[in-house]
Short mmCIF file of C-alpha atoms and ligand atoms in Angstrom, two decimals:
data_model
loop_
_atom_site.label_atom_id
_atom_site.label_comp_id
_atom_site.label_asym_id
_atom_site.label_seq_id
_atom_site.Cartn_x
_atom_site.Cartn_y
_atom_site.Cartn_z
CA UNK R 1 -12.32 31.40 -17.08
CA UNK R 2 -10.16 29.12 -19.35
CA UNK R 3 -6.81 30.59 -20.01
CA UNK R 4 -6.52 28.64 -22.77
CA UNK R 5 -7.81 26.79 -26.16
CA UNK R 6 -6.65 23.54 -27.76
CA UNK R 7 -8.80 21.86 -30.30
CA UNK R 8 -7.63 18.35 -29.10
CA UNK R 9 -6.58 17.89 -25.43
CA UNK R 10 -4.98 14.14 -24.94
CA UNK R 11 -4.93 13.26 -21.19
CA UNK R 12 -2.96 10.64 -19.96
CA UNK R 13 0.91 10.72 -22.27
CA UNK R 14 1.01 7.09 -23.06
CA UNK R 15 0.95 4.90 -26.06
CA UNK R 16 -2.61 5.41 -26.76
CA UNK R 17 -2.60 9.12 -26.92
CA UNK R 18 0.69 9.34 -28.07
CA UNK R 19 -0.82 7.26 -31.35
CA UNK R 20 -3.62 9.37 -31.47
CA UNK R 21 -1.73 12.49 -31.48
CA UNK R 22 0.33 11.31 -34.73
CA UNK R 23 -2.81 10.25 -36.61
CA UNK R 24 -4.64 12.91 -35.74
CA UNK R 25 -1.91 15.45 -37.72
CA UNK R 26 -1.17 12.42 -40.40
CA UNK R 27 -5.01 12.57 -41.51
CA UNK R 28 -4.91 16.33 -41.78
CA UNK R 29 -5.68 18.09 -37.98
CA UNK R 30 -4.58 21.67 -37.98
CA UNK R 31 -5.76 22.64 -35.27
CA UNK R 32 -3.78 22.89 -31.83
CA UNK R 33 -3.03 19.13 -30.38
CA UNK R 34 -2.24 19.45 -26.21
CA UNK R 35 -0.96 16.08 -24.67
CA UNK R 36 -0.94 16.06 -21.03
CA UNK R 37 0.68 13.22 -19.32
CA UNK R 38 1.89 12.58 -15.47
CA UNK R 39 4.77 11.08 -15.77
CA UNK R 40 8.59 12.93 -16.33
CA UNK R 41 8.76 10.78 -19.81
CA UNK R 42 7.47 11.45 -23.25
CA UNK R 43 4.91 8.82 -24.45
CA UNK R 44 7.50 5.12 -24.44
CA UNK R 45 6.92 2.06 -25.10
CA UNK R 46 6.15 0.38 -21.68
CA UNK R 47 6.46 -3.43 -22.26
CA UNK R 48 10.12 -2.60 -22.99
CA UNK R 49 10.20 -2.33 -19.44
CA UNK R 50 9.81 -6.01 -18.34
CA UNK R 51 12.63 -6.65 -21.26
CA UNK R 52 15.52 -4.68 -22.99
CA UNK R 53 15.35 -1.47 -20.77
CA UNK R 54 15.20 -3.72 -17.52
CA UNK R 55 17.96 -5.56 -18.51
CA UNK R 56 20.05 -2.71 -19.31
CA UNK R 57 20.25 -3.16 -22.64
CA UNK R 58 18.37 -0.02 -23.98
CA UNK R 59 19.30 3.59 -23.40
CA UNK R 60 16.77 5.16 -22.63
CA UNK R 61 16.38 6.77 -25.70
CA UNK R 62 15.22 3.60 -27.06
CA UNK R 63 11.85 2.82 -25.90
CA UNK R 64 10.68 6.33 -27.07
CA UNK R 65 7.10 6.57 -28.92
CA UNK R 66 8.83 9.16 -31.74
CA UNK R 67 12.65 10.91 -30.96
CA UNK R 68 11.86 14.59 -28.70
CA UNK R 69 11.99 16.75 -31.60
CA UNK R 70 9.40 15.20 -33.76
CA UNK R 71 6.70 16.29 -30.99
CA UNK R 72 7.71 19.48 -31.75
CA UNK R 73 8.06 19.43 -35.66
CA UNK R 74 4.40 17.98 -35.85
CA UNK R 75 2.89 20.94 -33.48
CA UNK R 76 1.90 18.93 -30.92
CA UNK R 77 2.30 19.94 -27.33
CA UNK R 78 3.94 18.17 -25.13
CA UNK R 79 3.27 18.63 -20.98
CA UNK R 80 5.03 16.27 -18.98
CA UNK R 81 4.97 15.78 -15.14
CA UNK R 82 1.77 17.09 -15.72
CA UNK R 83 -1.79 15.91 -14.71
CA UNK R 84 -5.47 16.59 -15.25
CA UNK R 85 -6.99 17.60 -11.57
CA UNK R 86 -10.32 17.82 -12.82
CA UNK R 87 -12.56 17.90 -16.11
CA UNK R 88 -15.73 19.90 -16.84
CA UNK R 89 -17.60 17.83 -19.61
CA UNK R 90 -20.34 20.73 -19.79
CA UNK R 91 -18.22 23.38 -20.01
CA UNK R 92 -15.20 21.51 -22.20
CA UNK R 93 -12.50 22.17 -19.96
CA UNK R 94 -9.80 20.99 -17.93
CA UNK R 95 -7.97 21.73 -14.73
CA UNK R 96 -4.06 21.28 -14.86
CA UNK R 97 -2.18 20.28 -12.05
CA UNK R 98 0.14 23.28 -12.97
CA UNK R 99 -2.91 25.20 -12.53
CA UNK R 100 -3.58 25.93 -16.30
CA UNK R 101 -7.60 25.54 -17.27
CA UNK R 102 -7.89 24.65 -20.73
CA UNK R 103 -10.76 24.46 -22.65
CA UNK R 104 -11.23 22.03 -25.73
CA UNK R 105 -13.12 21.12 -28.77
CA UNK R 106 -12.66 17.42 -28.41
CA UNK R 107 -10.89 14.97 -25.45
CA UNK R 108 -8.98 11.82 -25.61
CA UNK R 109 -8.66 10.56 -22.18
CA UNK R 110 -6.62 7.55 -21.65
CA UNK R 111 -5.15 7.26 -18.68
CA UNK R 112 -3.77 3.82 -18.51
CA UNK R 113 -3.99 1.52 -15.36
CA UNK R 114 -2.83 1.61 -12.21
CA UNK R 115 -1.26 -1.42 -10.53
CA UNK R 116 -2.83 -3.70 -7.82
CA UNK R 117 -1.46 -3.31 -4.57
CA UNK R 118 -1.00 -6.13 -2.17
CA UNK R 119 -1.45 -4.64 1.39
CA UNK R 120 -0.07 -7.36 3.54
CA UNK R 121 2.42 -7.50 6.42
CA UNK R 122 5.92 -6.82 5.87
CA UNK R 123 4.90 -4.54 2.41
CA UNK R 124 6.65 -1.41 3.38
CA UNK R 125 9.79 -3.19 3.60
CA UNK R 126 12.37 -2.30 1.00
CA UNK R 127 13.09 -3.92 -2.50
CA UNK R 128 9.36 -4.77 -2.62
CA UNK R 129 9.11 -3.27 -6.12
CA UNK R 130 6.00 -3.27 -8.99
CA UNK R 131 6.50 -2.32 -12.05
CA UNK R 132 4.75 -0.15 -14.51
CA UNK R 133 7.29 2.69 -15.57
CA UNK R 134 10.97 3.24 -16.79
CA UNK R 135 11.20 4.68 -13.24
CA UNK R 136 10.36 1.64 -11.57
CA UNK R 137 12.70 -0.66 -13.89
CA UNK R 138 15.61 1.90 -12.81
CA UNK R 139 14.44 0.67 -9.46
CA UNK R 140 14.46 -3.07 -10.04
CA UNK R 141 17.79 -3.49 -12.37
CA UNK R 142 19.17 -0.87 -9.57
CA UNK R 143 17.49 -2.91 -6.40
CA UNK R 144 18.40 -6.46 -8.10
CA UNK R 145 22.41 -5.27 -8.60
CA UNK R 146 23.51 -6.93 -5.57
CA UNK R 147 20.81 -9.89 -5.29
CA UNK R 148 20.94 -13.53 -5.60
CA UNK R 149 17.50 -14.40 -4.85
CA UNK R 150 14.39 -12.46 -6.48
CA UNK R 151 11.01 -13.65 -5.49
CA UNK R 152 8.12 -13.19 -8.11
CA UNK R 153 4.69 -12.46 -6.85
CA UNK R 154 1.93 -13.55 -9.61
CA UNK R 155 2.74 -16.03 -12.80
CA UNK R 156 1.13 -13.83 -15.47
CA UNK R 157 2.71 -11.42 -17.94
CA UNK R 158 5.15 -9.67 -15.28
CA UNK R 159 5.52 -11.95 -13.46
CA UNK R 160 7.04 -14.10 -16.16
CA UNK R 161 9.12 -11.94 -18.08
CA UNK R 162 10.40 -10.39 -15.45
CA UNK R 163 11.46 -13.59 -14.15
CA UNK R 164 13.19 -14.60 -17.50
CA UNK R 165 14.97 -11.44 -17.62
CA UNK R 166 16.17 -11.66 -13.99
CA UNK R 167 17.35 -15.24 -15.14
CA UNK R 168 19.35 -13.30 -17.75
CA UNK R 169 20.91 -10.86 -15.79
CA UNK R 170 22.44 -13.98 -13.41
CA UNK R 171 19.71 -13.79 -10.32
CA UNK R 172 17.88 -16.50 -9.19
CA UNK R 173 14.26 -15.78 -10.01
CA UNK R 174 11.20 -18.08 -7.94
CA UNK R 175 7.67 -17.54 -8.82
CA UNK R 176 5.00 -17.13 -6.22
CA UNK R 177 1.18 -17.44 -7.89
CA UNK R 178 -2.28 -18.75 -7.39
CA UNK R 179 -2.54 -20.27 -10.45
CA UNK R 180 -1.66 -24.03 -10.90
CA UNK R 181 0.49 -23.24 -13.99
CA UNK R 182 1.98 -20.04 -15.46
CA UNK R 183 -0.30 -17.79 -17.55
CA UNK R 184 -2.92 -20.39 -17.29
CA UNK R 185 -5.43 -17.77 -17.47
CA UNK R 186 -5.78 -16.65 -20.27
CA UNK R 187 -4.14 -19.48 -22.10
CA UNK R 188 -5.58 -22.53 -20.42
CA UNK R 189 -3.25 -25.34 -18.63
CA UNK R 190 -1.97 -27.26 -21.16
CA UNK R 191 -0.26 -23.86 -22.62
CA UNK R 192 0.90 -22.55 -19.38
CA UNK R 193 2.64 -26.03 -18.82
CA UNK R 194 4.42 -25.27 -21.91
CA UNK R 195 5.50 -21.56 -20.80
CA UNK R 196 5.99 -23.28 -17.27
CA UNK R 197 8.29 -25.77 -18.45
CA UNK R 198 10.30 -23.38 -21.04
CA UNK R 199 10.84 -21.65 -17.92
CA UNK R 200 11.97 -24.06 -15.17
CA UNK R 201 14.25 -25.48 -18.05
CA UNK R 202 16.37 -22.19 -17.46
CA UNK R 203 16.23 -22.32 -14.05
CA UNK R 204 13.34 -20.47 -12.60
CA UNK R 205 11.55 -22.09 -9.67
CA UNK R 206 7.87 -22.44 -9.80
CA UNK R 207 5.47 -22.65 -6.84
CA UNK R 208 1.73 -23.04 -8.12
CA UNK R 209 -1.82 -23.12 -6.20
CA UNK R 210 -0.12 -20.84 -3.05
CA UNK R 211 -0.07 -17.33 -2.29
CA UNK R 212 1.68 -14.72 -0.56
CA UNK R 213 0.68 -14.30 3.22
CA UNK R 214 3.62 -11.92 4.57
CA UNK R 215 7.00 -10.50 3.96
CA UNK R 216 10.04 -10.62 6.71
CA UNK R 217 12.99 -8.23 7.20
CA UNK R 218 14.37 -6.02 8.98
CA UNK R 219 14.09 -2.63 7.02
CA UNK R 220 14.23 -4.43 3.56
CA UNK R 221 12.99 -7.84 2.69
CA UNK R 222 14.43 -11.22 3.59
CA UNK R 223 11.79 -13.65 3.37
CA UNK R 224 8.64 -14.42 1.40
CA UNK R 225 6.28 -16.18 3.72
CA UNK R 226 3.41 -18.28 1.80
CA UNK R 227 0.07 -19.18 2.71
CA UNK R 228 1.08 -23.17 2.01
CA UNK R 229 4.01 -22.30 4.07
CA UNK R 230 7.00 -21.85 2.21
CA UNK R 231 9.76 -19.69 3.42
CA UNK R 232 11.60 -18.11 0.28
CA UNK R 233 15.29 -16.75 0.81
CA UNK R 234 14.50 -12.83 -1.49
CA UNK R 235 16.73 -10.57 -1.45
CA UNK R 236 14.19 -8.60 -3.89
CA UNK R 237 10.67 -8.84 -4.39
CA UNK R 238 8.72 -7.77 -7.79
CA UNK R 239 4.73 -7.89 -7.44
CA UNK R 240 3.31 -8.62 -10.77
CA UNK R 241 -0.64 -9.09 -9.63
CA UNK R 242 -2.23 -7.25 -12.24
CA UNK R 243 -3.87 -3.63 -12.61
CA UNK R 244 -6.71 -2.11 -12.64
CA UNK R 245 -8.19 0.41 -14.82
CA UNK R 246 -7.17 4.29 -14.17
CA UNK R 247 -10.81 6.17 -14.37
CA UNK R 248 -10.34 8.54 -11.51
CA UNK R 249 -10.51 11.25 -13.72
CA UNK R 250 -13.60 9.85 -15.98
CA UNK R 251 -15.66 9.21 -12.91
CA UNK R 252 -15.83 12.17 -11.45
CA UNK R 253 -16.57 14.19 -14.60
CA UNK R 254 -19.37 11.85 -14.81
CA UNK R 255 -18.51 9.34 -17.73
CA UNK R 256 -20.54 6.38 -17.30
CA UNK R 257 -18.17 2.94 -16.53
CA UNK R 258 -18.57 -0.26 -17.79
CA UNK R 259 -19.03 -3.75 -15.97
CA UNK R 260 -15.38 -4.31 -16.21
CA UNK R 261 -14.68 -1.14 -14.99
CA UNK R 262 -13.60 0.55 -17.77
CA UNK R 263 -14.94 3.91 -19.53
CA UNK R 264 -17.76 2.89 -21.15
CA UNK R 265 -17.85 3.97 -24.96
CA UNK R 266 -19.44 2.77 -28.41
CA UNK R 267 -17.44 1.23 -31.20
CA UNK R 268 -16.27 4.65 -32.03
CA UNK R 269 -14.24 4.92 -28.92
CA UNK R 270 -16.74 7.79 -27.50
CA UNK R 271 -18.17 7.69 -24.05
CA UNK R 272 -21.28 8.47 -22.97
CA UNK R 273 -20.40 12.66 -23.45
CA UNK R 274 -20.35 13.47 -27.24
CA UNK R 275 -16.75 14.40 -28.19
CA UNK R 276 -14.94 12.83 -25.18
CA UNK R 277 -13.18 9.91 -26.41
CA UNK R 278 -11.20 6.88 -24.69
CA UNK R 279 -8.59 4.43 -25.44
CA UNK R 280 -6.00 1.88 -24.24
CA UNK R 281 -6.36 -0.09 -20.79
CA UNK R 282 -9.28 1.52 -19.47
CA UNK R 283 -11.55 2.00 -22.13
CA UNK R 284 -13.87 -0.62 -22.98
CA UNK R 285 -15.54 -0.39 -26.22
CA UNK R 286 -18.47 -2.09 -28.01
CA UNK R 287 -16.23 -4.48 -30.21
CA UNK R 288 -18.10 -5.20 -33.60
CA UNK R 289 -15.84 -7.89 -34.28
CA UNK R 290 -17.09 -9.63 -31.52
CA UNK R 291 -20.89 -9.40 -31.72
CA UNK R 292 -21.09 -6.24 -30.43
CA UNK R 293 -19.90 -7.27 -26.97
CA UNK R 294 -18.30 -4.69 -24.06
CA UNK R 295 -14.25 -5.46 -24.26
CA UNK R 296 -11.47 -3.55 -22.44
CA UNK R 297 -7.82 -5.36 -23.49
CA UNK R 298 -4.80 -4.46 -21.35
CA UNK R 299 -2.14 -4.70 -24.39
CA UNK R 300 -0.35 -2.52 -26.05
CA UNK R 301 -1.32 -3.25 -29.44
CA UNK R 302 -4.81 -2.28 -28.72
CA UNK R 303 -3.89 0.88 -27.42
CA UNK R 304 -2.04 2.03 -30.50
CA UNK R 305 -4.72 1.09 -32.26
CA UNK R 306 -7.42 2.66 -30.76
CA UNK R 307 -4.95 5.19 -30.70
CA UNK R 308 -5.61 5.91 -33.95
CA UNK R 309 -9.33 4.81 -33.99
CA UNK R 310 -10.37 7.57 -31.45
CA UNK R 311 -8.49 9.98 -33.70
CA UNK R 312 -10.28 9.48 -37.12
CA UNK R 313 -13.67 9.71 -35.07
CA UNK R 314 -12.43 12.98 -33.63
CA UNK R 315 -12.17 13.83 -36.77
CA UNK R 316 -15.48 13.22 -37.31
CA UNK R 317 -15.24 10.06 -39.79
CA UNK R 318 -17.38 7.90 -37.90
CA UNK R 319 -15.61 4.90 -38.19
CA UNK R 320 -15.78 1.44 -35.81
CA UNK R 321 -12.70 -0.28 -33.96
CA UNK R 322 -12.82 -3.40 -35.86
CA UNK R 323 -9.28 -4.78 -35.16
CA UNK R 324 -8.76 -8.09 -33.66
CA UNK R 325 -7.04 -7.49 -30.43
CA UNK R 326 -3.46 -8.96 -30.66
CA UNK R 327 -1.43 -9.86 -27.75
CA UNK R 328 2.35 -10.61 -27.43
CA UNK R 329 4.78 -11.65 -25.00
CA UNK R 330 8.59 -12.05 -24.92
CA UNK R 331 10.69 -14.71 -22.05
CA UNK R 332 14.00 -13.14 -22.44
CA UNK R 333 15.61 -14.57 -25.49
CA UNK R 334 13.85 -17.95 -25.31
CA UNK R 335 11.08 -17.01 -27.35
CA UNK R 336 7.81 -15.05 -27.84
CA UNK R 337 3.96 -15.70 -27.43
CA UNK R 338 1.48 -14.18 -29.83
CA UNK R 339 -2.34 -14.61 -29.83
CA UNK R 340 -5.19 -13.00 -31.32
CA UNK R 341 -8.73 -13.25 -29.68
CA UNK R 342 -9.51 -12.93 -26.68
CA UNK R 343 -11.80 -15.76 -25.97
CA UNK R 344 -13.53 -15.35 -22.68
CA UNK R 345 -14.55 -19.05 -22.79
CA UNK R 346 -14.01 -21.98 -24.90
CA UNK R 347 -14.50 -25.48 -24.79
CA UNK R 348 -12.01 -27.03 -27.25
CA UNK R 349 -8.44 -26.57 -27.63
CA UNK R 350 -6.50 -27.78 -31.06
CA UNK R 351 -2.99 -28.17 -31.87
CA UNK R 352 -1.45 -27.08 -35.16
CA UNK R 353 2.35 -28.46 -34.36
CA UNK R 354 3.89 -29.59 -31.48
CA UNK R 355 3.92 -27.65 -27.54
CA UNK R 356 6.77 -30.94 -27.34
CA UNK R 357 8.53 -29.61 -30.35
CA UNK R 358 7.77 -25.85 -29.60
CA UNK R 359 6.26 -25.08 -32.39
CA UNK R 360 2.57 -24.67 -32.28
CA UNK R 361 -0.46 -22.91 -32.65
CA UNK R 362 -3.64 -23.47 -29.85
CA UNK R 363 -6.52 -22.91 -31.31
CA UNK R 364 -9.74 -22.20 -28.83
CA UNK R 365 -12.82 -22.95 -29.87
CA UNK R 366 -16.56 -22.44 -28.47
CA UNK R 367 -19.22 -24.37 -30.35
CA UNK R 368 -17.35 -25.03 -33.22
CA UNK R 369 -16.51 -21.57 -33.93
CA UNK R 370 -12.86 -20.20 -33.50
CA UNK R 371 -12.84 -17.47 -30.46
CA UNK R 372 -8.66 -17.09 -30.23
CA UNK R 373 -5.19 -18.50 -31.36
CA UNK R 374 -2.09 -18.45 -29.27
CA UNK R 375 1.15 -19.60 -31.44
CA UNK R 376 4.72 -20.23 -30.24
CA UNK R 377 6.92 -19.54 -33.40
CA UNK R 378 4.11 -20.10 -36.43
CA UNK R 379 3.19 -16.00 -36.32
CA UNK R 380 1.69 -16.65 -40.34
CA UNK R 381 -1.28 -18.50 -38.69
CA UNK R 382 -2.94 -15.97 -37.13
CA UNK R 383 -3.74 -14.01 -40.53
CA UNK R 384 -6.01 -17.25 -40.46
CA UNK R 385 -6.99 -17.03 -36.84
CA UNK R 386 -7.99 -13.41 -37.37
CA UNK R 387 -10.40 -14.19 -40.20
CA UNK R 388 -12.21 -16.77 -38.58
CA UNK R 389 -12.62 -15.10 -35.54
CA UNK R 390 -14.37 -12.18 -37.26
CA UNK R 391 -16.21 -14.42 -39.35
CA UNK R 392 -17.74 -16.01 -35.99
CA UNK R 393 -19.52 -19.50 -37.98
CA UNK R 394 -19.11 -22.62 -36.36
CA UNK R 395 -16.53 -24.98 -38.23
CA UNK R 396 -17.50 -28.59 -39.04
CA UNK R 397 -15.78 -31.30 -37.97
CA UNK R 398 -13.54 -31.61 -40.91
CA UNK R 399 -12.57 -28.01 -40.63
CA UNK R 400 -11.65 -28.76 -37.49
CA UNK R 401 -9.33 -30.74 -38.38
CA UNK R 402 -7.70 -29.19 -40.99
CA UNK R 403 -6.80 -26.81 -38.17
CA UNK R 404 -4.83 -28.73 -36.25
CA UNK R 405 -3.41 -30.74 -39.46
CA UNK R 406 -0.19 -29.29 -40.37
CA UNK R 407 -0.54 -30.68 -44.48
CA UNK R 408 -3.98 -28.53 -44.36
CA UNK R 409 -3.65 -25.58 -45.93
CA UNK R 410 -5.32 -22.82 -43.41
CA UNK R 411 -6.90 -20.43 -46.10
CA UNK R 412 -8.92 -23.32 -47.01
CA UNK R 413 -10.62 -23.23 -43.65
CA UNK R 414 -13.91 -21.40 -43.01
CA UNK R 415 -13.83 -20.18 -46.88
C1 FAD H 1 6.10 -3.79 -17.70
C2 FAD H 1 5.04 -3.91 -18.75
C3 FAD H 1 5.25 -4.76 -19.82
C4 FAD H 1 4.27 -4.88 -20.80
N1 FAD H 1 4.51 -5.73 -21.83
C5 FAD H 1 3.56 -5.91 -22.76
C6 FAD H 1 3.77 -6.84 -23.83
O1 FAD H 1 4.82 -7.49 -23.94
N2 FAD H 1 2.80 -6.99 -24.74
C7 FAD H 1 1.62 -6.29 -24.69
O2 FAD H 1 0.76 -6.49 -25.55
N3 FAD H 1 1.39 -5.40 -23.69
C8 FAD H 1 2.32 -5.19 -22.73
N4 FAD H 1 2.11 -4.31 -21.70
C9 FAD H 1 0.84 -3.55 -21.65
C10 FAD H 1 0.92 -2.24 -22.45
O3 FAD H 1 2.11 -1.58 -22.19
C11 FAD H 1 -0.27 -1.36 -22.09
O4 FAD H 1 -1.45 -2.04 -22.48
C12 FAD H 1 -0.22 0.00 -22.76
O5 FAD H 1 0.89 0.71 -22.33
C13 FAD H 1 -1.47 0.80 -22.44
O6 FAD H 1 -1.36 2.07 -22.99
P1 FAD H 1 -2.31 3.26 -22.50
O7 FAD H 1 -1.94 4.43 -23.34
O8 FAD H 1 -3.71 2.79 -22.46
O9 FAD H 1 -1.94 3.51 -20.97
P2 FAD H 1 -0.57 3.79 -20.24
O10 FAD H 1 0.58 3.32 -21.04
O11 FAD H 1 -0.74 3.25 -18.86
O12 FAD H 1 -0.51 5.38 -20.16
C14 FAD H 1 -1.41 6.11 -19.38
C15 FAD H 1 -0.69 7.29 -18.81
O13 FAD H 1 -1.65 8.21 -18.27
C16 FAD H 1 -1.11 8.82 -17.11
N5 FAD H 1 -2.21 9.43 -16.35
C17 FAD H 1 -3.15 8.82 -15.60
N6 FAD H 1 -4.02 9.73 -15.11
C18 FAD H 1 -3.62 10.94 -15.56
C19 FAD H 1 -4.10 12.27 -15.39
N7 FAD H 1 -5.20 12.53 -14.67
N8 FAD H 1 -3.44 13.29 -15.98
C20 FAD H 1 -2.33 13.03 -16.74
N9 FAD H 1 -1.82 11.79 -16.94
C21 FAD H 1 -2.46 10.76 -16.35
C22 FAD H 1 -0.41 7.67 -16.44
O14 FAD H 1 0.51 8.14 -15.49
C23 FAD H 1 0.25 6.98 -17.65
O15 FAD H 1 1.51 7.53 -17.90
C24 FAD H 1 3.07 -4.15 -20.70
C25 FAD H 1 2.85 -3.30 -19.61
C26 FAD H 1 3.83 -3.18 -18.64
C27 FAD H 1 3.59 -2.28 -17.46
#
């Protein structure tokens, strides 16, 4: 017996349903909005966590979705600390780890991602840190206070801008990854030289094609032992090696999961249960500006958007995702990455401007046809990148080009 009614329950309190929320009341919901999330915050911002806030240079105020009261002056519920124990798609309700049930009209479930642990020796040592919440950037800025050397386990996203903000704050900051250059993969190697150079030229040590094999210490960590054999003085550790998608929840109430392990849903956002929607990291959608293919993006653009995506459809206006996914990146105050796609493969890469200069924008390109743009400092061409991608034709050769010829004027391309 439910003890209580919403007309929209949000599970998860992150940017996703936190965005949903807000356009679900902007485009006219009257009905009662709950928002259940797990952790002690209100919906925030997370990237701010790799930058500003773990640098101590936000309150935390700062990285806030909306200010406290406005939850409250738009009628939307707010439950904190909070999480869903179990969901009863037949019935419409939800079990509350406070022990509420609450039944619902429609669902938004997005409940994020959950990092990847790395289980090897020496791991329960202290000031072996991850990082996915304010809470655990309180723990690095508090862990790194007194270090000299911080070791950085994987050369993507966290890895790297964690590295550049350690680099700010005075520490020494080595990366650790598989990868022969930084964020190679997703950007390819000639663009993750770039990022790799930008940041040994600050001082950040790089060790490519190795991996972690063990930590040493005694209580907290000392060492970083690799598997090429390197020895690495760390006074703090931060494991960046990516996450994977939350659907705990999803799979036992029976929503069907996608090949990349995702909740699968259409281009509406809804799973396979009419009315039970998903967003953010662990949804992955039918994207109609890609053909129709199954896409989950770990960014938090996409979430706010689908955000407000899954609320217009719980509205009931039937309407597809069709935003480009957009992707950005900050290395401390040296400069931010932007890039629209993603391309799962490509087999051309063109330069608008100059990775020497740093000024460019990559262009990757399957068959002729553009699949994604990554740009260092020339934001205005991926307007351009966007419209070609959705387009989808194949360019000729003297489109080509014109892409990577900075007198060509962009709009002319593909038109
Ligand atoms: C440190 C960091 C830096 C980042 N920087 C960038 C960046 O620069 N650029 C970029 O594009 N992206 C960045 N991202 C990625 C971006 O923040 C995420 O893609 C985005 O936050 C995803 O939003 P979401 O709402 O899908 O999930 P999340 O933000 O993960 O929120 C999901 C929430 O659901 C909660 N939850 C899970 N299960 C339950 C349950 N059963 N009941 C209740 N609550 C539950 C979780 O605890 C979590 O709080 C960064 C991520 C991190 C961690």
């Amino acid at each position: 017996m439910a003890t209580r009614n919403v007309d929209y329950l949000l599970i998860g309190g992150g940017l996703a349903c936190a965005n949903c929320a807000r356009w679900l009341r902007e485009e006219g919901a009257d009905g009662e909005i709950l928002l259940v999330g797990r952790e002690p915050d209100p919906p925030y911002n997370r990237p701010d966590c790799s930058k500003g806030y773990l640098r101590g240079e936000q309150t935390r105020a700062e990285p806030m979705f909306r200010p406290e009261e406005w939850w409250s002056q738009q009628k939307i519920e707010l439950l904190t600390r909070t999480s869903v124990v179990g969901l009863d798609v037949d019935s419409r309700t939800a079990r509350l780890s406070n022990k509420d049930e609450v039944s619902f009209g429609k669902a938004l479930l997005a409940t994020g991602a959950n990092v990847r642990r790395l289980n090897v020796s020496g791991c329960e040592l202290e000031q072996i840190h991850y990082l996915r919440t304010l809470g655990n950037a309180d723990a690095i800025r508090e862990g790194v206070a007194d270090a000299q050397e911080v070791v950085l386990i994987g050369g993507s996203y966290i890895g790297c801008e964690v590295a550049a903000s350690l680099t700010l704050l005075g520490k020494h900051a080595t990366i650790v990854m598989q990868e022969q250059a930084t964020l190679e993969r997703g950007f390819g190697q000639r663009a993750g030289r770039f990022f790799q150079e930008l940041l040994e030229s600050h001082g950040v040590q790089v060790h490519g094609a190795d991996e972690l094999e063990r930590f040493e210490g005694e209580g907290r960590v000392a060492r970083v032992i690799t598997r090429g054999g390197l020895e690495l003085a760390a006074d703090a550790v931060v494991i960046g090696a990516g996450v994977s998608p939350d659907v705990q929840l999803a799979q036992k109430a029976g929503l069907q999961i996608g090949e990349g392990g995702g909740v699968r849903c259409s281009s509406r956002l809804e799973s396979s249960v009419s009315g039970v929607f998903a967003a953010g990291d662990m949804c992955e959608y039918e994207s109609v500006v890609h053909g129709g293919i199954s896409l989950r993006v770990e960014h938090w653009d996409v979430a706010f958007n689908h955000g407000k995506t899954a609320a217009l459809n719980m509205l009931g206006r039937d309407v597809p995702h069709e935003v480009v996914p957009y992707f950005y990146s900050v290395l401390g105050d040296w400069g931010e990455l932007e890039y629209v796609g993603p391309a799962r493969e490509w087999d051309q890469e063109l330069v608008r401007g100059s990775f020497e200069d740093g000024s460019f924008t990559n262009w990757y390109l399957k068959d002729g046809a553009v699949k994604a743009a990554l740009t260092w400092g020339r934001s205005d061409d991926l307007e351009h990148a966007r419209r070609l991608i959705v387009d989808g034709r194949a360019l000729d050769p003297r489109q080509q080009a014109a892409l990577a010829d900075l007198d060509s004027d962009l709009a002319a391309v593909g038109s």
